[in-house]
JSON list of C-alpha atoms in Angstrom, two decimals:
[
{"chain": "A", "resi": 1, "resn": "MET", "atom": "CA", "xyz": [-81.27, 41.25, -32.16]},
{"chain": "A", "resi": 2, "resn": "ARG", "atom": "CA", "xyz": [-77.43, 40.41, -31.34]},
{"chain": "A", "resi": 3, "resn": "THR", "atom": "CA", "xyz": [-76.72, 39.81, -34.93]},
{"chain": "A", "resi": 4, "resn": "LEU", "atom": "CA", "xyz": [-78.01, 42.91, -35.94]},
{"chain": "A", "resi": 5, "resn": "CYS", "atom": "CA", "xyz": [-76.53, 45.31, -33.34]},
{"chain": "A", "resi": 6, "resn": "SER", "atom": "CA", "xyz": [-73.18, 43.58, -33.52]},
{"chain": "A", "resi": 7, "resn": "SER", "atom": "CA", "xyz": [-73.31, 44.15, -37.33]},
{"chain": "A", "resi": 8, "resn": "THR", "atom": "CA", "xyz": [-74.00, 48.02, -36.54]},
{"chain": "A", "resi": 9, "resn": "LEU", "atom": "CA", "xyz": [-71.12, 48.19, -34.26]},
{"chain": "A", "resi": 10, "resn": "ILE", "atom": "CA", "xyz": [-68.64, 46.63, -36.23]},
{"chain": "A", "resi": 11, "resn": "GLY", "atom": "CA", "xyz": [-69.60, 48.62, -39.36]},
{"chain": "A", "resi": 12, "resn": "GLU", "atom": "CA", "xyz": [-69.65, 51.83, -36.88]},
{"chain": "A", "resi": 13, "resn": "ALA", "atom": "CA", "xyz": [-66.01, 50.82, -35.30]},
{"chain": "A", "resi": 14, "resn": "LEU", "atom": "CA", "xyz": [-64.55, 50.81, -38.96]},
{"chain": "A", "resi": 15, "resn": "VAL", "atom": "CA", "xyz": [-66.15, 53.95, -39.79]},
{"chain": "A", "resi": 16, "resn": "VAL", "atom": "CA", "xyz": [-64.61, 55.69, -36.60]},
{"chain": "A", "resi": 17, "resn": "LEU", "atom": "CA", "xyz": [-61.33, 54.15, -37.74]},
{"chain": "A", "resi": 18, "resn": "PHE", "atom": "CA", "xyz": [-61.50, 55.46, -40.96]},
{"chain": "A", "resi": 19, "resn": "ALA", "atom": "CA", "xyz": [-63.11, 58.82, -39.63]},
{"chain": "A", "resi": 20, "resn": "ALA", "atom": "CA", "xyz": [-60.24, 59.39, -37.39]},
{"chain": "A", "resi": 21, "resn": "LEU", "atom": "CA", "xyz": [-57.33, 58.82, -40.27]},
{"chain": "A", "resi": 22, "resn": "VAL", "atom": "CA", "xyz": [-59.17, 61.49, -42.25]},
{"chain": "A", "resi": 23, "resn": "ALA", "atom": "CA", "xyz": [-59.66, 63.82, -39.28]},
{"chain": "A", "resi": 24, "resn": "MET", "atom": "CA", "xyz": [-55.96, 63.57, -38.58]},
{"chain": "A", "resi": 25, "resn": "GLN", "atom": "CA", "xyz": [-55.44, 65.03, -42.04]},
{"chain": "A", "resi": 26, "resn": "LEU", "atom": "CA", "xyz": [-58.22, 67.78, -42.10]},
{"chain": "A", "resi": 27, "resn": "SER", "atom": "CA", "xyz": [-58.85, 68.59, -38.35]},
{"chain": "A", "resi": 28, "resn": "ASP", "atom": "CA", "xyz": [-56.84, 70.80, -35.75]},
{"chain": "A", "resi": 29, "resn": "VAL", "atom": "CA", "xyz": [-57.00, 68.34, -33.09]},
{"chain": "A", "resi": 30, "resn": "SER", "atom": "CA", "xyz": [-53.91, 66.79, -31.88]},
{"chain": "A", "resi": 31, "resn": "THR", "atom": "CA", "xyz": [-53.25, 63.42, -32.89]},
{"chain": "A", "resi": 32, "resn": "GLY", "atom": "CA", "xyz": [-52.88, 61.81, -29.45]},
{"chain": "A", "resi": 33, "resn": "ALA", "atom": "CA", "xyz": [-56.24, 63.15, -28.64]},
{"chain": "A", "resi": 34, "resn": "LEU", "atom": "CA", "xyz": [-57.77, 62.29, -31.58]},
{"chain": "A", "resi": 35, "resn": "TRP", "atom": "CA", "xyz": [-56.61, 58.59, -31.55]},
{"chain": "A", "resi": 36, "resn": "THR", "atom": "CA", "xyz": [-57.49, 58.50, -27.35]},
{"chain": "A", "resi": 37, "resn": "VAL", "atom": "CA", "xyz": [-61.13, 59.47, -28.39]},
{"chain": "A", "resi": 38, "resn": "SER", "atom": "CA", "xyz": [-61.32, 57.11, -31.46]},
{"chain": "A", "resi": 39, "resn": "GLY", "atom": "CA", "xyz": [-59.93, 54.22, -30.03]},
{"chain": "A", "resi": 40, "resn": "ILE", "atom": "CA", "xyz": [-62.21, 54.46, -26.97]},
{"chain": "A", "resi": 41, "resn": "ALA", "atom": "CA", "xyz": [-64.90, 54.58, -29.28]},
{"chain": "A", "resi": 42, "resn": "MET", "atom": "CA", "xyz": [-63.86, 51.51, -31.59]},
{"chain": "A", "resi": 43, "resn": "ALA", "atom": "CA", "xyz": [-63.00, 49.34, -28.53]},
{"chain": "A", "resi": 44, "resn": "LEU", "atom": "CA", "xyz": [-66.30, 50.29, -26.94]},
{"chain": "A", "resi": 45, "resn": "CYS", "atom": "CA", "xyz": [-67.71, 49.30, -30.23]},
{"chain": "A", "resi": 46, "resn": "VAL", "atom": "CA", "xyz": [-66.20, 46.13, -29.99]},
{"chain": "A", "resi": 47, "resn": "LEU", "atom": "CA", "xyz": [-66.90, 45.21, -26.26]},
{"chain": "A", "resi": 48, "resn": "LEU", "atom": "CA", "xyz": [-70.87, 45.95, -26.92]},
{"chain": "A", "resi": 49, "resn": "CYS", "atom": "CA", "xyz": [-71.09, 43.07, -29.52]},
{"chain": "A", "resi": 50, "resn": "GLY", "atom": "CA", "xyz": [-70.23, 40.64, -26.58]},
{"chain": "A", "resi": 51, "resn": "MET", "atom": "CA", "xyz": [-72.61, 42.13, -24.29]},
{"chain": "A", "resi": 52, "resn": "ILE", "atom": "CA", "xyz": [-75.30, 43.11, -26.31]},
{"chain": "A", "resi": 53, "resn": "THR", "atom": "CA", "xyz": [-77.94, 40.95, -24.41]},
{"chain": "A", "resi": 54, "resn": "ARG", "atom": "CA", "xyz": [-76.57, 42.04, -21.01]},
{"chain": "A", "resi": 55, "resn": "PRO", "atom": "CA", "xyz": [-78.75, 44.52, -19.30]},
{"chain": "A", "resi": 56, "resn": "GLY", "atom": "CA", "xyz": [-77.89, 48.23, -19.99]},
{"chain": "A", "resi": 57, "resn": "ALA", "atom": "CA", "xyz": [-76.04, 47.43, -22.93]},
{"chain": "A", "resi": 58, "resn": "VAL", "atom": "CA", "xyz": [-78.62, 48.92, -25.35]},
{"chain": "A", "resi": 59, "resn": "ALA", "atom": "CA", "xyz": [-78.32, 52.37, -23.17]},
{"chain": "A", "resi": 60, "resn": "VAL", "atom": "CA", "xyz": [-74.51, 52.35, -23.54]},
{"chain": "A", "resi": 61, "resn": "GLY", "atom": "CA", "xyz": [-74.93, 51.69, -27.25]},
{"chain": "A", "resi": 62, "resn": "TRP", "atom": "CA", "xyz": [-77.56, 55.02, -27.22]},
{"chain": "A", "resi": 63, "resn": "ALA", "atom": "CA", "xyz": [-74.54, 57.11, -25.06]},
{"chain": "A", "resi": 64, "resn": "LEU", "atom": "CA", "xyz": [-72.31, 55.84, -27.73]},
{"chain": "A", "resi": 65, "resn": "GLN", "atom": "CA", "xyz": [-74.22, 57.20, -30.61]},
{"chain": "A", "resi": 66, "resn": "ILE", "atom": "CA", "xyz": [-74.96, 60.40, -29.03]},
{"chain": "A", "resi": 67, "resn": "GLY", "atom": "CA", "xyz": [-71.22, 60.84, -28.16]},
{"chain": "A", "resi": 68, "resn": "LEU", "atom": "CA", "xyz": [-70.34, 60.05, -32.02]},
{"chain": "A", "resi": 69, "resn": "ILE", "atom": "CA", "xyz": [-72.76, 62.58, -32.88]},
{"chain": "A", "resi": 70, "resn": "ALA", "atom": "CA", "xyz": [-71.35, 64.99, -30.38]},
{"chain": "A", "resi": 71, "resn": "SER", "atom": "CA", "xyz": [-67.92, 64.23, -31.91]},
{"chain": "A", "resi": 72, "resn": "GLY", "atom": "CA", "xyz": [-69.07, 66.12, -34.97]},
{"chain": "A", "resi": 73, "resn": "PHE", "atom": "CA", "xyz": [-68.43, 69.25, -32.97]},
{"chain": "A", "resi": 74, "resn": "VAL", "atom": "CA", "xyz": [-64.57, 68.47, -33.61]},
{"chain": "A", "resi": 75, "resn": "VAL", "atom": "CA", "xyz": [-65.18, 66.50, -36.94]},
{"chain": "A", "resi": 76, "resn": "PRO", "atom": "CA", "xyz": [-67.90, 68.17, -38.82]},
{"chain": "A", "resi": 77, "resn": "THR", "atom": "CA", "xyz": [-68.44, 64.77, -40.93]},
{"chain": "A", "resi": 78, "resn": "MET", "atom": "CA", "xyz": [-69.11, 63.08, -37.61]},
{"chain": "A", "resi": 79, "resn": "PHE", "atom": "CA", "xyz": [-72.84, 64.74, -37.49]},
{"chain": "A", "resi": 80, "resn": "GLY", "atom": "CA", "xyz": [-73.74, 63.08, -40.34]},
{"chain": "A", "resi": 81, "resn": "LEU", "atom": "CA", "xyz": [-72.20, 59.67, -39.68]},
{"chain": "A", "resi": 82, "resn": "GLY", "atom": "CA", "xyz": [-73.17, 59.64, -36.34]},
{"chain": "A", "resi": 83, "resn": "ALA", "atom": "CA", "xyz": [-76.91, 60.41, -37.32]},
{"chain": "A", "resi": 84, "resn": "VAL", "atom": "CA", "xyz": [-76.69, 57.45, -39.77]},
{"chain": "A", "resi": 85, "resn": "PHE", "atom": "CA", "xyz": [-75.44, 55.24, -37.18]},
{"chain": "A", "resi": 86, "resn": "ALA", "atom": "CA", "xyz": [-78.05, 55.99, -34.73]},
{"chain": "A", "resi": 87, "resn": "GLY", "atom": "CA", "xyz": [-80.38, 55.53, -37.14]},
{"chain": "A", "resi": 88, "resn": "LEU", "atom": "CA", "xyz": [-78.99, 52.03, -37.85]},
{"chain": "A", "resi": 89, "resn": "TRP", "atom": "CA", "xyz": [-78.59, 51.37, -33.87]},
{"chain": "A", "resi": 90, "resn": "TRP", "atom": "CA", "xyz": [-82.30, 52.20, -33.49]},
{"chain": "A", "resi": 91, "resn": "CYS", "atom": "CA", "xyz": [-83.60, 49.67, -36.46]},
{"chain": "A", "resi": 92, "resn": "SER", "atom": "CA", "xyz": [-80.97, 46.92, -35.34]},
{"chain": "A", "resi": 93, "resn": "VAL", "atom": "CA", "xyz": [-82.40, 47.45, -31.50]},
{"chain": "A", "resi": 94, "resn": "HIS", "atom": "CA", "xyz": [-86.12, 47.61, -32.69]},
{"chain": "A", "resi": 95, "resn": "TYR", "atom": "CA", "xyz": [-86.25, 45.08, -35.15]},
{"chain": "A", "resi": 96, "resn": "GLY", "atom": "CA", "xyz": [-84.23, 42.68, -33.58]},
{"chain": "A", "resi": 97, "resn": "ARG", "atom": "CA", "xyz": [-86.28, 42.76, -30.66]},
{"chain": "A", "resi": 98, "resn": "ARG", "atom": "CA", "xyz": [-89.35, 42.21, -33.21]},
{"chain": "A", "resi": 99, "resn": "ILE", "atom": "CA", "xyz": [-87.51, 39.03, -34.47]},
{"chain": "A", "resi": 100, "resn": "ASP", "atom": "CA", "xyz": [-86.76, 37.80, -31.04]},
{"chain": "A", "resi": 101, "resn": "VAL", "atom": "CA", "xyz": [-90.45, 38.05, -30.01]},
{"chain": "A", "resi": 102, "resn": "ILE", "atom": "CA", "xyz": [-91.46, 36.49, -33.35]},
{"chain": "A", "resi": 103, "resn": "LYS", "atom": "CA", "xyz": [-88.87, 33.32, -32.91]},
{"chain": "A", "resi": 104, "resn": "ALA", "atom": "CA", "xyz": [-90.02, 32.94, -29.45]},
{"chain": "A", "resi": 105, "resn": "ALA", "atom": "CA", "xyz": [-93.41, 32.86, -30.43]},
{"chain": "A", "resi": 106, "resn": "ARG", "atom": "CA", "xyz": [-92.62, 30.35, -33.05]},
{"chain": "A", "resi": 107, "resn": "ALA", "atom": "CA", "xyz": [-90.68, 27.92, -30.47]},
{"chain": "A", "resi": 108, "resn": "ALA", "atom": "CA", "xyz": [-93.31, 27.97, -28.31]},
{"chain": "A", "resi": 109, "resn": "ALA", "atom": "CA", "xyz": [-96.19, 27.23, -30.91]},
{"chain": "A", "resi": 110, "resn": "ALA", "atom": "CA", "xyz": [-93.86, 24.20, -32.30]},
{"chain": "A", "resi": 111, "resn": "PRO", "atom": "CA", "xyz": [-94.82, 20.92, -31.02]},
{"chain": "A", "resi": 112, "resn": "ALA", "atom": "CA", "xyz": [-92.32, 19.30, -28.52]}
]
């Protein structure tokens, strides 16, 4: 699960960076506010990569996804990008947990 979620979060941080660059040109939002919010989102993505196995990290990841979708009210393309990354986040969490269960079962069944 850690690998899948971390890959999603790093990709998301990069997309937020690129979306901020585009929004700077297309949006009426102040540059300072735009980079503050984008910087916080990117920092959260990177921090969550290292903390993904800790309790509550998945919930913080979901809050981040919802926040990015909500940023679509300022930069409309973020509605679509946020939805895509929310789907990727769901897949990462869901299938990552399934893979972890399968690996644990194999490790338990392996002869010592």
